[in-house]
Tab-separated table of C-alpha atoms and ligand atoms in Angstrom:
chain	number	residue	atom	x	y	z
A	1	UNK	CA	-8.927	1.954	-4.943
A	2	UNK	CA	-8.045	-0.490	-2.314
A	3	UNK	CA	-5.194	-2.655	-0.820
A	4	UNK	CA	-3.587	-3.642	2.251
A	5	UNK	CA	-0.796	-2.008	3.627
A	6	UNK	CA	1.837	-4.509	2.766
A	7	UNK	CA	0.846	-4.444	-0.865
A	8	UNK	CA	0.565	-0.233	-1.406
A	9	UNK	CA	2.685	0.949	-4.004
A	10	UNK	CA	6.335	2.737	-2.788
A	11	UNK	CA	6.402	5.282	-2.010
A	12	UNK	CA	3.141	5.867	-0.250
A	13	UNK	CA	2.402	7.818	2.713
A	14	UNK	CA	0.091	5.801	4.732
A	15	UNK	CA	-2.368	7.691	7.315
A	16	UNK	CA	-3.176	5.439	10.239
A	17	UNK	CA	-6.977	6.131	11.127
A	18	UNK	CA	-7.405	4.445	14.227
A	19	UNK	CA	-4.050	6.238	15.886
A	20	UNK	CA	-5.910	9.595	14.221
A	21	UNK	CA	-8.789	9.093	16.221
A	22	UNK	CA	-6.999	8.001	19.255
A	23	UNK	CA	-5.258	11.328	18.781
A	24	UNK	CA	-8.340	13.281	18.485
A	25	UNK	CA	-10.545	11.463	21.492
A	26	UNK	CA	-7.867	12.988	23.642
A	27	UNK	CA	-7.737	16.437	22.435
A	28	UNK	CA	-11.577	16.350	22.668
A	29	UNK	CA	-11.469	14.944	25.976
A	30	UNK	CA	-9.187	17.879	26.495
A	31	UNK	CA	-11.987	19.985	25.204
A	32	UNK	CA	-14.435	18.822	26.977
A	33	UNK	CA	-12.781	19.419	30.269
A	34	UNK	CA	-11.135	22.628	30.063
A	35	UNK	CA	-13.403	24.427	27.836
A	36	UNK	CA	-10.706	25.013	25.120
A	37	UNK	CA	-11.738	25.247	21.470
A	38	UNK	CA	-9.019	23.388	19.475
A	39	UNK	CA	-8.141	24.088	15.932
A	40	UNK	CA	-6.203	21.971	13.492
A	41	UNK	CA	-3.268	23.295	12.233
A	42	UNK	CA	-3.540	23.026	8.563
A	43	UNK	CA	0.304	23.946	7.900
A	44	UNK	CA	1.203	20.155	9.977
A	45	UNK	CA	-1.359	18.436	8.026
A	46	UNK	CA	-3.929	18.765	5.338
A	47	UNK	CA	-4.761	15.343	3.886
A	48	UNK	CA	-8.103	16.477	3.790
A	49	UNK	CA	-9.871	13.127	2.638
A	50	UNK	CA	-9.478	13.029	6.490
A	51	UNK	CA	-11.231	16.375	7.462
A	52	UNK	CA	-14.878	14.748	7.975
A	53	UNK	CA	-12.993	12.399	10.891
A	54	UNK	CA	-11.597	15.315	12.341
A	55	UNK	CA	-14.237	17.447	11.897
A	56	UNK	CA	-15.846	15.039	14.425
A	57	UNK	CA	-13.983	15.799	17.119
A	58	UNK	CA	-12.029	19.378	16.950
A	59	UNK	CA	-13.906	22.863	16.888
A	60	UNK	CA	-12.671	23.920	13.567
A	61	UNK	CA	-9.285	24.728	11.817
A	62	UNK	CA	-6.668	27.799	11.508
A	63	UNK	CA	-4.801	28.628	8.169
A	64	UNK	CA	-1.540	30.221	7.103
A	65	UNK	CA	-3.225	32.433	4.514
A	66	UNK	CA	-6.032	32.065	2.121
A	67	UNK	CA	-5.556	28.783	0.521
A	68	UNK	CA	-5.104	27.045	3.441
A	69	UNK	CA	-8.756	28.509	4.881
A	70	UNK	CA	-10.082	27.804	1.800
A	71	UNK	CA	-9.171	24.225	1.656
A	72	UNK	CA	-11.022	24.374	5.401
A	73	UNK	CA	-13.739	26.418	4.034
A	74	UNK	CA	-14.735	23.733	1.411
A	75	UNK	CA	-13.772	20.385	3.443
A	76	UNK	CA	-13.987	20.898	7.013
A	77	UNK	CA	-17.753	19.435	7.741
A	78	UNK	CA	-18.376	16.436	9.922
A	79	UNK	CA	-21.888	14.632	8.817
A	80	UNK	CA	-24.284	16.811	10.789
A	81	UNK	CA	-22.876	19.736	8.273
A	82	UNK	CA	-22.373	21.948	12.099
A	83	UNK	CA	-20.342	24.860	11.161
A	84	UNK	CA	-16.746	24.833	11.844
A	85	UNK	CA	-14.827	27.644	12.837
A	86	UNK	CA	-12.135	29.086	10.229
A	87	UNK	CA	-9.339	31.009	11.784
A	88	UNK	CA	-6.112	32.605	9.704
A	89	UNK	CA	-3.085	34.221	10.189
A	90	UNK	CA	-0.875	35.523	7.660
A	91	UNK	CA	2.209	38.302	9.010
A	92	UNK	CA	0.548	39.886	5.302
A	93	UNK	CA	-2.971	39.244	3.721
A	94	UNK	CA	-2.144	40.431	0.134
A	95	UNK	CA	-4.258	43.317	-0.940
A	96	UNK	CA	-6.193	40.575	-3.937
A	97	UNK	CA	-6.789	38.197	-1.394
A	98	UNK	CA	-8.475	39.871	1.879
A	99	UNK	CA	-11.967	40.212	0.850
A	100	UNK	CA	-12.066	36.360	0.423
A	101	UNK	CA	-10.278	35.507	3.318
A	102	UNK	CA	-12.561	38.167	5.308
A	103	UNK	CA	-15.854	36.384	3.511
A	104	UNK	CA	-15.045	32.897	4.440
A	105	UNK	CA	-12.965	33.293	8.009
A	106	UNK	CA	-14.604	33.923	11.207
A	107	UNK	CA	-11.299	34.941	12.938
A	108	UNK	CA	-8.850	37.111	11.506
A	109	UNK	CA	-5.417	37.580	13.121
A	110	UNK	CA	-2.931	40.575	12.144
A	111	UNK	CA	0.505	40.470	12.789
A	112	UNK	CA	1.215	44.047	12.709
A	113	UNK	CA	-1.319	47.652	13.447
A	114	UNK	CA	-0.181	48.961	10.213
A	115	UNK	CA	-2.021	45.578	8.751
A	116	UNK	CA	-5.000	45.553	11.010
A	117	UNK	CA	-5.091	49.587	9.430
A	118	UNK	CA	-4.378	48.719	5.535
A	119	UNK	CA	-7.246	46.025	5.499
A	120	UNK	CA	-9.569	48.010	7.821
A	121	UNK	CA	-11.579	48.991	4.753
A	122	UNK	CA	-12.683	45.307	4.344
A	123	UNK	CA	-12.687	44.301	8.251
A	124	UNK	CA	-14.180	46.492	9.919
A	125	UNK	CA	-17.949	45.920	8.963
A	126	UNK	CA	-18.439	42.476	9.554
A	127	UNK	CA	-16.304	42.519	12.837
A	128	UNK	CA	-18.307	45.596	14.417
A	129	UNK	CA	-21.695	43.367	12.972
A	130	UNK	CA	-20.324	40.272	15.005
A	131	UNK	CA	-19.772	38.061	11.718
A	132	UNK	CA	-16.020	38.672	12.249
A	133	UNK	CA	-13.739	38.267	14.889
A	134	UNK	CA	-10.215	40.416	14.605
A	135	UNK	CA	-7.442	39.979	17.050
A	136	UNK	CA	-3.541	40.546	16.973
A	137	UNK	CA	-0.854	38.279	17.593
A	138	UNK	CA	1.578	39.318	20.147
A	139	UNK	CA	5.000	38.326	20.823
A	140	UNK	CA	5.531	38.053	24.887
A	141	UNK	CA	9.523	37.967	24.420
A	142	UNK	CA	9.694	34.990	26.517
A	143	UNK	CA	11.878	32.318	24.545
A	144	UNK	CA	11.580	28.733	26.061
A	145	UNK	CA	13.884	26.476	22.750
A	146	UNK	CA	16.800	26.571	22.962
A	147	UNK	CA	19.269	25.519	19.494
A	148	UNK	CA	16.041	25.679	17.471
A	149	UNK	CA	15.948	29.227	16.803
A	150	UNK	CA	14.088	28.932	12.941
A	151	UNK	CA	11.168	27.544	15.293
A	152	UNK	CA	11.338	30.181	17.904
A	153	UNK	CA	8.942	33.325	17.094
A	154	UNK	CA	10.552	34.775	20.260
A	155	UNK	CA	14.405	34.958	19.188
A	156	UNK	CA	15.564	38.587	18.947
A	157	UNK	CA	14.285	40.023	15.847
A	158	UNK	CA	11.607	37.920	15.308
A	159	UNK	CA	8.866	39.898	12.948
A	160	UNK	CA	6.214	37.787	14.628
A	161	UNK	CA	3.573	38.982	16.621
A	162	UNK	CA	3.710	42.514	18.150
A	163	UNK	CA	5.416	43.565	20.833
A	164	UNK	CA	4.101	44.967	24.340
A	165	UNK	CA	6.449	48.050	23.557
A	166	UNK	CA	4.084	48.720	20.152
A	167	UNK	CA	1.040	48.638	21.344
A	168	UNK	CA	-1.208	51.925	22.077
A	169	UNK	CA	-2.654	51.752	25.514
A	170	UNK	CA	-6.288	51.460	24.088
A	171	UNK	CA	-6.374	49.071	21.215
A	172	UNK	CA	-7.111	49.932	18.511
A	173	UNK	CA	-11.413	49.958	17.744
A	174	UNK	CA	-12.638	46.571	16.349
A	175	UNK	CA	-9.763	44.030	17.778
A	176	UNK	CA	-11.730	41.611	20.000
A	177	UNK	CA	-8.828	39.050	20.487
A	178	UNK	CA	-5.426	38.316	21.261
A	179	UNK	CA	-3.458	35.398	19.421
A	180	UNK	CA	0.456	34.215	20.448
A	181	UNK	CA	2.369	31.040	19.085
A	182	UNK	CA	6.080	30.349	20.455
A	183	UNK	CA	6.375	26.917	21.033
A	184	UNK	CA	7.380	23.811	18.867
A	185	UNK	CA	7.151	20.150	20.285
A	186	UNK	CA	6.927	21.180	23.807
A	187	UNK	CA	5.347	19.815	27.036
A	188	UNK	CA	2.371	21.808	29.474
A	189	UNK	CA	5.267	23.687	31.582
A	190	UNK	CA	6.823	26.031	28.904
A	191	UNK	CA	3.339	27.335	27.792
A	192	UNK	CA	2.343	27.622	31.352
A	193	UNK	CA	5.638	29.894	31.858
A	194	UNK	CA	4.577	31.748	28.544
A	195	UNK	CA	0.968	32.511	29.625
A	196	UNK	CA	2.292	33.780	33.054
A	197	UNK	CA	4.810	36.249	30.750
A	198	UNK	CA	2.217	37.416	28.693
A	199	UNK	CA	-0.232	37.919	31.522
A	200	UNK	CA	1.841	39.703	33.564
A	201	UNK	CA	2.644	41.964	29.996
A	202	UNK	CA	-0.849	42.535	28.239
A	203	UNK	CA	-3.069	42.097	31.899
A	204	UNK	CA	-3.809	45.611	31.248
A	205	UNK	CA	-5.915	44.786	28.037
A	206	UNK	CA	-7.612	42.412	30.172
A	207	UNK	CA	-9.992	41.843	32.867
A	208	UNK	CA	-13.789	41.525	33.401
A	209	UNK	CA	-13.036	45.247	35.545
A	210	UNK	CA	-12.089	46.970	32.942
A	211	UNK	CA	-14.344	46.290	30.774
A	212	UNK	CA	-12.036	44.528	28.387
A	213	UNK	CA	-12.812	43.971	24.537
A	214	UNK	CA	-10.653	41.018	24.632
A	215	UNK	CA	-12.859	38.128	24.141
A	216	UNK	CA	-10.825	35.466	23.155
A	217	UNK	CA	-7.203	34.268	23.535
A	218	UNK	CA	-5.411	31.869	21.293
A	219	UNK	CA	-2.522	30.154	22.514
A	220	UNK	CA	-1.128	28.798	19.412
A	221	UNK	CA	0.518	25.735	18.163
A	222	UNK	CA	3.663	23.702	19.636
A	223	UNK	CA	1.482	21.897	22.480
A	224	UNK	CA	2.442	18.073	22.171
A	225	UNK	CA	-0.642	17.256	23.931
A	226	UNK	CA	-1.276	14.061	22.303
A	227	UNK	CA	2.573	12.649	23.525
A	228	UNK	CA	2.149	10.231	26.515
A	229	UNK	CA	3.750	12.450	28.655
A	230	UNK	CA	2.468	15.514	27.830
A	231	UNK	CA	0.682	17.135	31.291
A	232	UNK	CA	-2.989	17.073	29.979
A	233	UNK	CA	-4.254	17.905	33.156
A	234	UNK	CA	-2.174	21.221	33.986
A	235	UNK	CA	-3.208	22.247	31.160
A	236	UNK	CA	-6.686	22.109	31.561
A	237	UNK	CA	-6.199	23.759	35.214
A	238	UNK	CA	-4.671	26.624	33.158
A	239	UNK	CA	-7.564	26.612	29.841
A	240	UNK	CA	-10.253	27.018	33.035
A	241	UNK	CA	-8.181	29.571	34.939
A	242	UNK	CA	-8.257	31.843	31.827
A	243	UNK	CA	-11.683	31.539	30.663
A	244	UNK	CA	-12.724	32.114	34.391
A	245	UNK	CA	-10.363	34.591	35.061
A	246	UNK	CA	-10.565	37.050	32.130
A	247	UNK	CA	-14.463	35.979	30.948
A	248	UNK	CA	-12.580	35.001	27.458
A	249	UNK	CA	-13.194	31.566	24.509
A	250	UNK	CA	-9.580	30.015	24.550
A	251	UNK	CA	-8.543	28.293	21.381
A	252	UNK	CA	-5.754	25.942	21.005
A	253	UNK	CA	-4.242	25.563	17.689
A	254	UNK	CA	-1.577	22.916	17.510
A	255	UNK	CA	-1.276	20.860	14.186
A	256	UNK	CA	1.672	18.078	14.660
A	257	UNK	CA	-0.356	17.115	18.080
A	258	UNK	CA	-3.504	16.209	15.655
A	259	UNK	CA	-1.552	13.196	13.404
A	260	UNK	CA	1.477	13.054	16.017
A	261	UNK	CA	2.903	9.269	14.859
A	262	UNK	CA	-0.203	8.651	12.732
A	263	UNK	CA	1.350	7.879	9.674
A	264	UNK	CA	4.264	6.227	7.882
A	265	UNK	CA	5.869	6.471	4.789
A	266	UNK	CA	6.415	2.880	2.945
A	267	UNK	CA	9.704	2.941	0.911
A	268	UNK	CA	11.142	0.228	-1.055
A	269	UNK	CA	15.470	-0.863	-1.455
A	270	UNK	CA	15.986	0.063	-4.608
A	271	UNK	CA	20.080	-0.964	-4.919
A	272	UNK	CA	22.492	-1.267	-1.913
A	273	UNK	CA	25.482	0.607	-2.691
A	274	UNK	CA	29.238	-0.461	-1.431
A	275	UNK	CA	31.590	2.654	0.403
A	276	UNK	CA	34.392	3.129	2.630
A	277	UNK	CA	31.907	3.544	5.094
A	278	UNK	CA	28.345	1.608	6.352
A	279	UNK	CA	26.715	0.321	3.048
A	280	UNK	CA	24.130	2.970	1.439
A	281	UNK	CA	20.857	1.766	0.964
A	282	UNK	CA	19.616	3.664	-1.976
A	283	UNK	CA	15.682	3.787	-1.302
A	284	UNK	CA	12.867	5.123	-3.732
A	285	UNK	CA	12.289	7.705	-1.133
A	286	UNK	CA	13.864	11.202	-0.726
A	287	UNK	CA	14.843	13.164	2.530
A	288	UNK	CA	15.349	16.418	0.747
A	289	UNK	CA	11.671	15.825	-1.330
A	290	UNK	CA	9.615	13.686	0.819
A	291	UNK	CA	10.414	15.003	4.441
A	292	UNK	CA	11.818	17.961	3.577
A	293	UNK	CA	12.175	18.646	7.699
A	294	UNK	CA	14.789	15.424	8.244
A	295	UNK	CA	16.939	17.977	6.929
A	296	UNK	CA	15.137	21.263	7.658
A	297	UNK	CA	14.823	20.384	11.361
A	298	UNK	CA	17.092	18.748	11.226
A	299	UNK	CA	15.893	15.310	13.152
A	300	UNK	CA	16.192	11.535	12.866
A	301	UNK	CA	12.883	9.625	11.675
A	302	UNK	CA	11.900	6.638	13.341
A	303	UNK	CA	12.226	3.712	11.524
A	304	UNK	CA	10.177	0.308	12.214
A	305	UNK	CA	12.361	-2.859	13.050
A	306	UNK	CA	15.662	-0.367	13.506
A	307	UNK	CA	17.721	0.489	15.856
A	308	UNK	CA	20.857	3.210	16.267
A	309	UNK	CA	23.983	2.888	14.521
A	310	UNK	CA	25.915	-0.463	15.714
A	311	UNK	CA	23.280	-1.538	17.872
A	312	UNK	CA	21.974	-4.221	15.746
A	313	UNK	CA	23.774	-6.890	13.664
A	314	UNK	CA	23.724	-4.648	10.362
A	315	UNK	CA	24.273	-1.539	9.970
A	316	UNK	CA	23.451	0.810	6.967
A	317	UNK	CA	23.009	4.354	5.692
A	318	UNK	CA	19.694	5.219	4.414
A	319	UNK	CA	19.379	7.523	1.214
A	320	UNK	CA	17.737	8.435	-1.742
A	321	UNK	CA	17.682	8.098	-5.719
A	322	UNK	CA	18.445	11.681	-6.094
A	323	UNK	CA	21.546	13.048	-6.954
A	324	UNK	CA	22.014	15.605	-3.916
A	325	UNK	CA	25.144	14.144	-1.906
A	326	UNK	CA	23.489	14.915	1.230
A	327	UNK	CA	20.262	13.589	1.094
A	328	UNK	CA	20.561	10.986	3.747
A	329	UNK	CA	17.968	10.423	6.195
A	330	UNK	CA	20.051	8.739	8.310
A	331	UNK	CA	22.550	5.602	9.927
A	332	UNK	CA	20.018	2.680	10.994
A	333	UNK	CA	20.592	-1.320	11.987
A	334	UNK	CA	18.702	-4.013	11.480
A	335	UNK	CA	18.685	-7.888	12.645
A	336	UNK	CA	18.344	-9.112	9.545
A	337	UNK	CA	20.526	-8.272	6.678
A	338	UNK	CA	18.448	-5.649	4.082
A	339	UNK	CA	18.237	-7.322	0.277
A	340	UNK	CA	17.379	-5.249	-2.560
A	341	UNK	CA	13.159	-5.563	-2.943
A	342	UNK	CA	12.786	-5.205	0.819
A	343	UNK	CA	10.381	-2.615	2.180
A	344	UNK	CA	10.974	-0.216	5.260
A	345	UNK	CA	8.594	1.841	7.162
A	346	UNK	CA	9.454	5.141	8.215
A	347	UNK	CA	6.927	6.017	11.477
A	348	UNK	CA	5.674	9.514	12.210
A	349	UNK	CA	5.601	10.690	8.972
A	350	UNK	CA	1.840	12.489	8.764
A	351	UNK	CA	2.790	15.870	9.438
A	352	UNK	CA	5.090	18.195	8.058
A	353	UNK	CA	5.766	15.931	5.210
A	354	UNK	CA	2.595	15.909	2.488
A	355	UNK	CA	2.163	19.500	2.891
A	356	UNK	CA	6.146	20.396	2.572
A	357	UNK	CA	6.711	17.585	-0.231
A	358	UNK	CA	8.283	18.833	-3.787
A	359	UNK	CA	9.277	17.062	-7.059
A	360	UNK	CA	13.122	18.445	-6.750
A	361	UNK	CA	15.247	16.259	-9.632
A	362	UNK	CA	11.937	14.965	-11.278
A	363	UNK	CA	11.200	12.966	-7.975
A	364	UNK	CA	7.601	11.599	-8.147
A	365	UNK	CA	5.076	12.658	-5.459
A	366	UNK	CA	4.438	9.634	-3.093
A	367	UNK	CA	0.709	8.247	-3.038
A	368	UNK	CA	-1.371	9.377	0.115
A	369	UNK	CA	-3.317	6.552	1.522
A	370	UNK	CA	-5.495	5.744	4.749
A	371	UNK	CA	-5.093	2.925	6.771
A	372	UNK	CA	-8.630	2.033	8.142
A	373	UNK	CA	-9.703	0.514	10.881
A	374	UNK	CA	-11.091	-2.257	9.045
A	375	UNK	CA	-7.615	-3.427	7.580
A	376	UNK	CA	-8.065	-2.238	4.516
A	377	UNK	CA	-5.549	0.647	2.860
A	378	UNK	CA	-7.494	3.090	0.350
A	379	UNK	CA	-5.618	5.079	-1.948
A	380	UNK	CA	-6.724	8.218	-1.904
A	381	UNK	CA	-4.464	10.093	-4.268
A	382	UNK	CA	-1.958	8.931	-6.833
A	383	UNK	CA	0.256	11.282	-8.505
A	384	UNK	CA	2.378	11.551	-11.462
A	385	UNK	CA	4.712	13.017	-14.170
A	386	UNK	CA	1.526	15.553	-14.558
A	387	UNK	CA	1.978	17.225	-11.249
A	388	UNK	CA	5.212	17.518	-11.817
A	389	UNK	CA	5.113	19.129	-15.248
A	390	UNK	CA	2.258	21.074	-13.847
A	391	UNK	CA	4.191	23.710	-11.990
A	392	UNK	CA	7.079	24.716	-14.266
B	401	PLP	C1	2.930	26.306	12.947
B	401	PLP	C2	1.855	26.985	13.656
B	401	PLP	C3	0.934	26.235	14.416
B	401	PLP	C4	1.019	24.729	14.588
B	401	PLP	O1	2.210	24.371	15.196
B	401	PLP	P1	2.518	22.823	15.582
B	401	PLP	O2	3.965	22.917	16.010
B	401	PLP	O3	2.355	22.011	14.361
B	401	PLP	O4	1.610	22.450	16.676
B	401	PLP	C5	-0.088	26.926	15.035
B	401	PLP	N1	-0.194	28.265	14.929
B	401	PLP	C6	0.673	29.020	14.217
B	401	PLP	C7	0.498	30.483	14.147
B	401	PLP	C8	1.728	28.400	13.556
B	401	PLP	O5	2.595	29.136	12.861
């Protein structure tokens, strides 16, 4: 079905194509320069309907377990049907699970020895046959967030990724790679700071002299390389210093980077309610169910025609139909003063938001929609009381 984007139904998440492909020219032209394989992160975004486009551009896709790399496995193809790589990491591939995740993955990641050992059974043919590539994800206890420690793999105590302090000096037989993710929204200098920490750590593992078994090195997720600012060129200096330096394929993985501000999601006033505060705008969106991370995160979503608190002529508080008190998504202005009908765009809402949405006090899913370049809005999947039935 198609419309135009000021006539989709609210609430509708809205994926912009042409920002999409902006997005993904430069993290190809990233590609192409350094030598970098970059994955999607499926856990930011999996509107899949949009996996051919992508498919164009990136070298494949990594996955938080085995639905995830199934979802890739199925609909990751561009139209020349090239094979895309599947990567997945999961801190513990249930015992049911591993013999499909080993059959349609081409990199498996362990977050632990006494994993890489329990699934060895299953592993260890394929990756000693070259159909399989096994590595471990390390933790180089080098924190660079501060205040955002539920994002911050490195934080004392963190069960992610394995520390240089656990490792045997020979790995162990079969483990051809090395994975590490600590960063979340960050610029080129922090991950240039964490590769010289884990370098200096884990060089023993490494090096063309040594005849090293580590033949690839994934630096994660967190890399806002797609943000105007972000120092593309450092780090392709750094992508070609590693792949020269240590003769090892270095994959990327970020996911918000992919649909960073390539989407919105269209709301509608439903009622404007009076308080001894700023009015409440009561929308037919929810915070706590449709961007679950304005309160997770927490942060402030950016919100077309709007400014701060008191800095235009109106101000109001923007809020849901749900019951929960606090889900408010936040104090906003406006030039013109909001009537009951009107319809508000919230930006930057393609990632972390379909794939983290829930149906919390019967809320109804949103729509998911694509903006093409043509104009034209396709809806590509309407939900209803069904899917929310569905799961209790
Ligand atoms: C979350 C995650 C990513 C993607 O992170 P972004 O912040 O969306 O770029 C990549 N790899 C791993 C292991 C992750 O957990």
């Amino acid at each position: 079905m198609s419309t135009t984007f000021e006539n989709v139904k609210t609430p509708s998440y809205v994926i912009d194509e042409e920002k999409l492909i902006k997005n993904l020219e430069i993290l190809n032209d990233v590609q192409v320069r350094s030598g970098a394989r970059i994955l999607l992160a499926q856990k930011a975004f999996s509107a899949y309907s949009t996996y051919p486009t992508i498919a164009r551009y990136l070298s494949g896709t990594t996955s938080s377990g085995l639905f995830e790399a199934k979802l890739a496995f199925e609909e990751f193809h561009d139209e020349t049907g090239e094979k895309k790589e599947v990567h997945v990491f999961e801190p513990a591939f249930c015992d049911d699970e591993f013999e499909e995740v080993c059959r349609i993955s081409d990199h498996i990641v362990f977050n632990s020895l006494s994993q890489l050992e329990h699934h060895r059974r299953t592993w260890e043919k394929p990756a000693l046959e070259g159909q399989l590539f096994v590595g471990l994800r390390v933790n180089p206890e080098y924190s660079t967030q501060e205040g955002h420690e539920i994002y911050d793999p490195c934080a004392p105590g963190s069960r992610l990724g394995i520390r240089l302090c656990d490792l045997p000096d020979v790995l162990p037989k079969g483990v051809s790679g090395f994975h590490f993710h600590t960063l979340c929204e960050q610029g080129f200098e922090p991950l240039k700071e964490t590769f010289e920490e884990f370098e200096k750590k884990f060089v023993k593992y490494l090096g063309r002299e040594n005849d090293s078994q580590i033949k690839w090195i994934n630096l994660g997720g967190g890399h806002h390389i797609t943000r105007d600012d972000y120092d593309r060129d450092g780090l392709a200096r750094l992508v070609k210093y590693i792949r020269e330096k240590y003769d090892v394929t270095v994959y990327l993985e970020p996911g918000e980077a992919i649909a960073l501000d390539a989407g919105y999601l269209v709301t509608t006033v439903m009622d404007i309610v009076k308080t001894d505060r700023y009015p409440v705008l009561i929308l037919d969106t929810s915070a706590a169910c449709h961007m679950p991370d304005v309160l997770e995160m927490p942060y402030r979503p950016p919100l077309r025609d709007s400014g701060e608190a008191g800095e235009k002529k109106y101000t109001y508080r923007l809020s849901s139909r749900t019951c929960l008190a606090g889900d408010v998504i936040g104090d906003y202005s406006f030039d013109k003063e909001i009537k009951i009908g009107d319809r508000l765009v919230f930006e930057d809402m393609a990632i972390y938001s379909m794939v983290k949405n829930n149906t919390f006090n019967g809320m109804p899913l949103p729509d998911i929609c694509i903006l093409r370049r043509s104009g034209e809005c396709d809806v590509v999947k309407e939900f209803g009381y069904d899917d929310f039935k569905c799961r209790l």
